[in-house]
Coordinates of N, CA, C and O in Angstrom, one line a residue:
M282 N -18.4 19.5 14.5 CA -17.8 18.1 14.1 C -16.7 18.7 13.4 O -16.7 19.3 12.6
S283 N -15.1 17.9 13.9 CA -14.3 18.0 13.2 C -13.8 17.4 11.7 O -14.7 16.5 11.7
T284 N -13.4 17.8 11.1 CA -13.1 17.4 9.3 C -11.6 16.9 9.5 O -10.9 17.5 10.0
F285 N -11.4 16.3 8.4 CA -10.4 15.8 8.2 C -9.8 16.2 6.4 O -10.6 16.6 5.8
P286 N -8.6 16.5 6.3 CA -8.2 17.1 5.2 C -8.6 15.5 3.9 O -8.6 14.6 4.4
A287 N -8.5 16.4 2.9 CA -9.3 15.4 1.4 C -8.3 14.4 1.7 O -6.9 14.7 1.6
G288 N -8.5 13.4 1.4 CA -7.3 12.2 1.3 C -6.8 11.7 2.7 O -6.2 10.3 2.8
A289 N -6.9 12.1 3.9 CA -6.6 11.7 4.8 C -7.1 10.6 5.1 O -8.3 10.0 5.1
V290 N -6.3 9.5 5.7 CA -6.4 7.9 6.1 C -6.5 7.7 7.3 O -5.7 8.3 8.6
A291 N -7.3 7.3 7.8 CA -7.6 7.2 9.5 C -7.6 5.4 9.7 O -8.3 4.8 8.7
L292 N -7.2 4.8 10.4 CA -7.3 3.7 10.7 C -7.9 3.4 12.0 O -7.2 3.8 13.1
V293 N -8.7 2.7 12.1 CA -9.3 1.5 13.3 C -9.4 0.2 13.3 O -9.6 -0.4 12.8
T294 N -8.7 -0.1 14.7 CA -8.2 -1.4 15.0 C -9.0 -1.8 15.9 O -9.9 -0.7 16.4
G295 N -9.7 -3.3 16.0 CA -10.9 -3.4 16.4 C -12.4 -3.3 16.2 O -12.9 -2.9 16.6
A296 N -12.4 -2.5 14.6 CA -13.5 -2.2 14.4 C -15.1 -3.2 14.1 O -16.0 -2.5 14.0
G297 N -14.6 -4.4 14.4 CA -15.7 -5.0 14.4 C -16.5 -4.9 15.7 O -17.4 -5.4 16.1
G298 N -16.0 -4.2 16.8 CA -16.6 -4.2 18.1 C -17.3 -3.0 18.3 O -17.1 -1.8 17.3
D299 N -18.0 -2.9 19.3 CA -18.9 -1.7 19.6 C -18.3 -0.5 19.4 O -18.6 0.8 18.7
I300 N -17.2 -0.2 20.4 CA -16.6 1.3 20.0 C -15.7 1.4 18.8 O -15.9 2.7 18.5
G301 N -15.1 0.6 18.4 CA -14.5 0.4 16.6 C -15.8 1.1 16.1 O -15.5 1.9 14.9
R302 N -16.8 0.4 16.2 CA -18.0 0.6 15.1 C -18.1 2.1 15.3 O -18.4 3.2 13.9
A303 N -18.3 2.6 16.1 CA -18.8 4.0 16.6 C -17.9 5.0 16.3 O -18.1 5.8 15.6
V304 N -16.4 4.4 16.5 CA -15.2 5.5 15.9 C -15.4 5.3 14.6 O -15.2 6.8 13.8
G305 N -15.4 4.4 14.1 CA -15.6 4.1 12.7 C -16.7 5.1 11.7 O -16.5 5.9 10.9
S306 N -17.9 5.0 12.5 CA -18.9 5.8 11.9 C -18.8 7.2 11.8 O -19.2 8.0 10.7
H307 N -18.1 7.7 13.3 CA -17.9 9.1 13.3 C -16.8 9.6 12.1 O -17.3 10.6 11.7
L308 N -15.9 8.8 12.2 CA -14.7 9.2 11.2 C -15.5 9.4 9.7 O -15.0 10.0 8.8
C309 N -16.1 8.3 9.4 CA -16.8 8.7 7.8 C -18.0 9.9 7.8 O -17.5 10.0 6.7
A310 N -18.3 10.2 8.7 CA -19.2 11.3 8.8 C -18.3 12.3 8.5 O -18.7 13.6 8.2
T311 N -16.8 12.4 9.4 CA -16.0 13.4 9.1 C -15.3 13.8 7.6 O -14.6 15.0 7.8
G312 N -15.6 13.1 6.9 CA -14.9 13.2 5.7 C -13.4 12.3 5.2 O -12.9 12.5 4.9
A313 N -12.9 11.5 6.5 CA -11.9 10.7 6.5 C -12.2 9.6 5.5 O -13.1 8.8 5.4
A314 N -10.8 9.1 5.2 CA -10.8 7.8 4.4 C -10.4 6.7 5.3 O -9.4 7.3 6.1
V315 N -11.3 5.9 5.4 CA -11.2 5.2 7.2 C -11.1 3.6 6.6 O -11.7 2.6 5.9
V316 N -9.8 2.9 7.3 CA -9.9 1.6 7.3 C -10.3 1.0 8.5 O -9.5 1.5 9.6
L317 N -11.1 0.0 8.3 CA -11.3 -0.9 9.4 C -10.7 -2.1 9.2 O -10.7 -2.7 8.6
A318 N -10.3 -1.9 10.6 CA -9.6 -3.4 10.9 C -10.1 -4.2 12.1 O -10.7 -3.7 13.0
D319 N -9.9 -5.6 11.8 CA -9.9 -6.5 13.1 C -9.3 -7.9 12.8 O -9.0 -8.2 11.7
H320 N -9.7 -8.7 14.0 CA -8.7 -10.0 13.5 C -9.7 -10.8 12.6 O -10.7 -10.5 12.0
P321 N -9.0 -11.6 11.7 CA -9.7 -12.5 10.5 C -11.2 -12.9 11.2 O -11.8 -13.8 10.3
D322 N -11.1 -13.6 12.4 CA -12.0 -13.9 13.0 C -13.3 -13.4 12.9 O -14.4 -13.8 13.5
A323 N -13.1 -12.2 13.0 CA -14.2 -11.2 13.3 C -14.5 -10.3 11.7 O -15.2 -9.1 11.8
V324 N -14.6 -11.1 10.5 CA -14.8 -10.5 9.5 C -16.0 -10.4 9.2 O -16.7 -8.9 8.2
D325 N -17.4 -10.8 10.0 CA -18.2 -10.8 9.4 C -19.1 -9.5 10.4 O -19.3 -8.6 9.7
R326 N -18.2 -9.3 11.6 CA -18.8 -8.2 12.1 C -17.8 -6.9 12.0 O -18.6 -5.8 11.6
L327 N -17.0 -7.3 10.8 CA -15.8 -6.0 10.5 C -16.7 -5.6 9.1 O -16.9 -4.5 8.8
E328 N -17.5 -6.3 8.2 CA -18.3 -6.2 7.2 C -19.4 -5.1 7.6 O -19.8 -4.2 7.1
E329 N -20.0 -5.7 8.6 CA -21.6 -4.9 9.1 C -20.9 -3.4 9.6 O -21.6 -2.7 9.2
T330 N -19.9 -3.3 10.2 CA -19.2 -1.9 10.7 C -19.2 -1.2 9.3 O -19.4 0.1 8.9
R331 N -18.6 -1.8 8.0 CA -18.3 -1.4 6.7 C -19.6 -0.9 6.4 O -20.0 0.4 6.0
R332 N -20.6 -1.8 6.4 CA -21.8 -1.0 6.0 C -22.4 0.0 6.6 O -23.2 0.8 6.1
Q333 N -22.6 -0.3 8.1 CA -22.9 1.0 8.9 C -21.9 2.3 8.7 O -22.8 3.1 8.4
C334 N -20.8 2.3 8.2 CA -20.2 3.6 8.0 C -20.8 4.2 6.9 O -20.8 5.2 6.4
L335 N -21.1 3.2 5.8 CA -21.4 3.8 4.2 C -22.9 4.3 4.3 O -23.1 5.2 4.0
E336 N -23.5 3.7 5.3 CA -25.2 4.5 6.0 C -24.9 5.6 6.2 O -25.9 6.9 5.7
V337 N -23.7 6.0 7.1 CA -23.6 7.6 7.8 C -23.1 8.2 6.6 O -23.5 9.4 6.5
S338 N -22.1 8.0 5.5 CA -21.5 8.7 4.8 C -21.0 7.9 3.0 O -20.4 7.2 3.4
A339 N -22.4 7.9 2.5 CA -22.2 6.8 1.3 C -20.7 7.5 0.3 O -20.4 6.6 -0.3
S340 N -20.7 8.5 0.7 CA -19.3 9.0 -0.4 C -17.9 8.8 0.2 O -16.6 9.4 0.0
S341 N -18.1 8.5 1.4 CA -16.8 8.2 1.9 C -16.0 6.9 1.6 O -16.9 5.8 1.4
A342 N -14.7 6.8 1.7 CA -13.9 6.1 1.3 C -13.7 5.1 2.5 O -13.1 5.2 3.1
V343 N -14.2 3.7 2.4 CA -14.2 2.5 3.4 C -13.7 1.5 3.1 O -14.2 0.8 2.0
S344 N -12.7 1.0 3.9 CA -12.1 -0.3 3.4 C -11.9 -1.1 4.6 O -12.0 -0.5 5.8
T345 N -11.7 -2.2 4.4 CA -11.3 -3.3 5.7 C -10.1 -4.2 5.6 O -9.9 -4.2 4.2
A346 N -9.3 -4.4 6.6 CA -8.4 -5.0 6.8 C -8.5 -6.2 8.0 O -9.2 -5.7 8.8
A347 N -8.0 -7.5 7.7 CA -8.0 -8.4 8.5 C -7.0 -8.7 8.9 O -6.1 -9.4 8.4
F348 N -6.6 -8.6 10.3 CA -5.1 -9.2 10.9 C -5.4 -9.0 12.2 O -5.8 -8.4 12.9
D349 N -4.2 -10.2 13.1 CA -3.9 -10.0 14.2 C -3.2 -9.2 14.9 O -2.0 -9.0 14.4
V350 N -3.3 -8.6 15.6 CA -2.4 -7.4 15.8 C -1.3 -7.7 16.8 O -0.2 -7.4 17.1
A351 N -1.6 -9.1 17.1 CA -0.7 -9.7 18.2 C 0.7 -10.2 17.4 O 1.7 -10.7 17.8
D352 N 0.5 -10.1 15.8 CA 1.5 -10.8 15.2 C 2.2 -9.6 14.1 O 1.4 -9.0 13.3
P353 N 3.2 -9.3 14.7 CA 3.6 -8.0 14.1 C 4.0 -8.1 12.5 O 4.2 -7.1 11.6
A354 N 4.4 -9.5 12.0 CA 4.5 -9.6 10.7 C 3.3 -9.4 10.0 O 3.2 -8.6 8.7
A355 N 2.0 -10.0 10.4 CA 0.8 -9.5 9.9 C 0.4 -8.1 9.7 O 0.4 -7.5 8.9
V356 N 0.7 -7.2 10.8 CA 0.4 -6.0 10.9 C 1.4 -5.1 10.0 O 0.5 -4.4 9.5
R357 N 2.8 -5.5 10.0 CA 3.5 -4.8 9.0 C 2.9 -5.1 7.5 O 3.2 -4.1 6.7
S358 N 2.6 -6.1 7.3 CA 2.2 -6.8 5.6 C 1.0 -5.8 5.6 O 1.1 -5.1 4.3
S359 N 0.1 -5.6 6.3 CA -1.2 -5.2 5.8 C -0.8 -3.6 6.2 O -2.0 -2.9 5.2
L360 N -0.2 -2.9 6.8 CA 0.3 -1.9 6.5 C 0.6 -1.3 5.1 O 0.5 -0.5 4.6
A361 N 1.7 -2.5 5.1 CA 2.4 -1.9 3.9 C 1.0 -2.0 2.2 O 1.4 -1.2 1.2
E362 N 0.3 -3.1 2.4 CA -0.8 -2.9 1.7 C -1.5 -2.3 1.6 O -1.9 -0.8 0.6
L363 N -1.8 -1.4 3.0 CA -2.7 -0.3 2.7 C -1.7 0.8 2.1 O -2.4 1.8 1.4
A364 N -0.9 1.1 2.5 CA 0.1 2.3 1.7 C -0.1 2.3 0.3 O 0.4 3.6 -0.4
G365 N -0.1 1.0 -0.2 CA 0.0 1.0 -1.7 C -1.3 1.0 -2.4 O -1.7 1.1 -3.6
G366 N -2.4 0.8 -1.4 CA -3.8 1.3 -2.0 C -4.0 2.6 -1.4 O -3.9 3.5 -2.1
V367 N -5.1 2.8 -0.4 CA -5.7 3.9 0.3 C -4.6 4.8 0.5 O -5.2 6.0 0.9
G368 N -3.2 4.3 1.1 CA -2.3 5.3 1.7 C -2.0 5.0 3.4 O -2.4 4.4 3.7
T369 N -0.9 5.7 3.5 CA -0.5 5.7 5.0 C -1.8 6.4 5.7 O -1.7 7.1 5.6
P370 N -2.2 5.6 6.8 CA -2.9 6.2 8.1 C -2.3 7.3 8.7 O -1.0 7.2 9.1
E371 N -2.9 8.5 8.6 CA -2.5 9.5 9.4 C -3.0 9.8 10.7 O -2.7 10.4 11.7
L372 N -4.2 9.0 11.1 CA -4.8 8.9 12.6 C -4.8 7.7 12.7 O -5.3 6.7 11.8
L373 N -4.3 7.1 13.9 CA -4.7 6.0 14.4 C -5.8 5.9 15.5 O -5.2 6.9 16.3
V374 N -6.5 4.7 15.5 CA -7.6 4.5 16.7 C -7.0 3.1 17.2 O -7.6 2.1 16.4
N375 N -5.9 2.9 18.2 CA -5.6 2.0 18.3 C -6.5 1.2 19.3 O -6.3 1.0 20.6
N376 N -7.5 0.5 18.7 CA -8.8 0.2 19.6 C -8.8 -1.3 20.2 O -9.9 -1.9 20.6
A377 N -8.2 -2.0 19.2 CA -8.3 -3.8 19.3 C -8.0 -4.0 20.9 O -7.1 -3.6 21.4
G378 N -8.7 -4.8 21.4 CA -8.7 -5.4 22.4 C -9.4 -6.8 22.8 O -10.4 -7.4 22.0
Y379 N -9.2 -7.5 24.0 CA -9.3 -8.8 24.1 C -9.5 -8.9 25.8 O -8.7 -8.7 26.4
Q380 N -10.6 -9.0 25.9 CA -10.7 -9.6 27.5 C -10.7 -11.0 28.0 O -10.3 -11.0 29.1
G381 N -10.7 -11.9 26.9 CA -10.6 -13.3 27.5 C -11.7 -14.0 27.6 O -13.1 -13.2 27.9
E382 N -11.9 -15.1 28.0 CA -12.9 -15.7 29.0 C -12.8 -15.5 30.4 O -12.1 -15.1 31.3
L383 N -14.1 -15.1 30.5 CA -14.9 -14.7 32.0 C -14.7 -16.4 33.1 O -16.0 -16.4 32.7
V384 N -13.7 -16.1 33.6 CA -13.6 -17.5 34.3 C -13.2 -17.3 35.8 O -12.7 -16.4 35.9
N385 N -13.6 -17.9 36.5 CA -13.1 -17.6 38.0 C -11.5 -18.3 37.9 O -10.9 -19.0 37.0
I386 N -10.8 -17.2 38.7 CA -8.9 -17.1 38.6 C -8.6 -18.6 38.7 O -7.6 -18.8 38.1
L387 N -9.5 -19.7 39.5 CA -8.8 -20.8 39.8 C -8.8 -22.1 38.2 O -8.3 -22.5 38.1
D388 N -9.9 -21.0 37.6 CA -9.9 -22.1 36.1 C -9.3 -21.4 34.6 O -9.2 -21.9 33.8
A389 N -8.6 -20.4 35.0 CA -7.8 -19.3 34.0 C -6.7 -20.2 33.9 O -6.4 -20.8 34.9
T390 N -6.1 -20.3 32.5 CA -4.8 -20.4 32.7 C -4.0 -19.4 32.4 O -4.1 -18.4 31.8
A391 N -2.4 -19.7 32.1 CA -1.4 -18.8 31.8 C -1.5 -18.2 30.7 O -1.3 -17.4 30.2
A392 N -1.6 -19.6 29.7 CA -2.4 -19.3 27.9 C -3.2 -17.9 27.9 O -3.2 -17.1 26.9
D393 N -4.6 -18.0 29.0 CA -5.2 -17.0 28.5 C -5.0 -15.7 29.0 O -5.2 -14.6 28.3
V394 N -4.4 -15.6 29.7 CA -3.6 -14.1 30.3 C -2.8 -13.9 29.0 O -2.4 -12.9 28.8
Q395 N -1.8 -15.1 28.7 CA -1.2 -14.6 27.5 C -1.7 -13.8 26.4 O -1.0 -12.9 26.0
R396 N -2.8 -14.3 25.8 CA -3.4 -13.8 24.8 C -4.1 -12.9 25.2 O -3.7 -11.9 24.3
V397 N -4.4 -12.3 26.6 CA -4.8 -11.1 26.7 C -3.8 -9.9 26.4 O -3.8 -9.1 26.0
L398 N -2.6 -9.9 27.2 CA -1.3 -9.4 27.2 C -0.7 -9.2 25.5 O -0.4 -8.2 25.2
E399 N -1.0 -10.2 24.9 CA -0.5 -10.4 23.6 C -1.2 -9.2 22.5 O -1.0 -8.5 22.0
V400 N -2.6 -9.4 22.7 CA -3.9 -8.3 22.1 C -3.4 -6.8 22.3 O -3.2 -5.6 22.0
N401 N -3.7 -7.0 24.1 CA -3.9 -5.7 24.6 C -2.5 -4.8 24.9 O -2.6 -3.5 25.1
V402 N -1.5 -5.3 25.0 CA -0.2 -4.5 25.4 C 0.5 -4.4 24.1 O 1.2 -3.7 23.5
V403 N 0.9 -5.7 23.8 CA 2.1 -6.0 22.4 C 1.1 -5.7 21.2 O 1.9 -5.2 20.1
G404 N 0.1 -6.2 21.0 CA -0.7 -5.1 19.6 C -0.7 -4.0 19.8 O -0.5 -4.0 18.5
V405 N -1.2 -3.3 20.7 CA -1.0 -2.0 20.6 C 0.1 -1.7 20.2 O 0.4 -0.5 19.4
F406 N 1.4 -2.2 20.9 CA 2.7 -1.5 20.4 C 2.9 -2.0 19.2 O 3.6 -1.4 18.3
N407 N 2.6 -2.9 18.5 CA 3.3 -3.6 17.1 C 2.1 -2.7 15.8 O 3.0 -2.4 15.0
V408 N 1.0 -2.3 16.0 CA 0.4 -1.4 15.0 C 1.1 0.1 15.3 O 1.1 0.7 14.0
L409 N 1.2 0.5 16.3 CA 1.8 1.6 16.8 C 3.4 2.0 16.4 O 3.6 2.7 15.2
Q410 N 3.9 0.8 16.3 CA 5.2 1.1 15.4 C 5.0 0.6 14.2 O 5.8 1.6 13.5
A411 N 4.4 0.1 13.5 CA 3.9 -0.3 12.1 C 3.8 1.1 11.3 O 3.9 1.5 10.4
V412 N 2.6 1.8 12.2 CA 2.1 2.9 11.9 C 3.2 4.2 11.7 O 3.4 4.5 10.8
A413 N 3.9 4.1 12.7 CA 5.3 5.1 12.8 C 6.3 5.2 11.9 O 6.7 6.1 11.5
A414 N 6.2 3.7 11.7 CA 7.7 3.5 10.3 C 7.2 3.7 9.2 O 7.6 4.5 8.0
A415 N 5.5 3.6 9.1 CA 5.2 4.1 7.6 C 5.2 5.5 7.2 O 5.5 5.9 6.5
L416 N 4.9 6.2 8.6 CA 5.0 7.5 8.6 C 6.1 8.1 8.4 O 6.3 9.4 7.5
R417 N 7.4 7.8 8.6 CA 8.6 8.2 9.0 C 9.2 8.0 7.4 O 9.8 8.8 6.9
D418 N 8.9 6.4 6.6 CA 9.2 6.2 5.3 C 8.4 7.0 4.4 O 8.7 7.5 3.3

């Protein structure tokens, strides 16, 4: 199992989902300071992930952040808040994703497809750009 330098900060987006929960728990077990992030509508699942991480490693620094990856201003604001608290993430698990409603293509709307693209494509870009800018600064 790999370890991280003392104080290394990892950011996991989509941490309220199954993959994010597993990755967050693994990172806690390796000694990283982990920031678990998800959409504001997922705070209950995010808290469940935080509890699971603390069960894996009670000594880990685990915090949560709730923001919409599709909102660049919210992403930048959250990253600035993190930098002033736990620190700038040195490891990014850009895991947030949205599949939308599973409906017949004839019942789908352009708005449904737009939201999927905003989260899965633009959201990944927003988080990556904000973390890269924070690391540069």
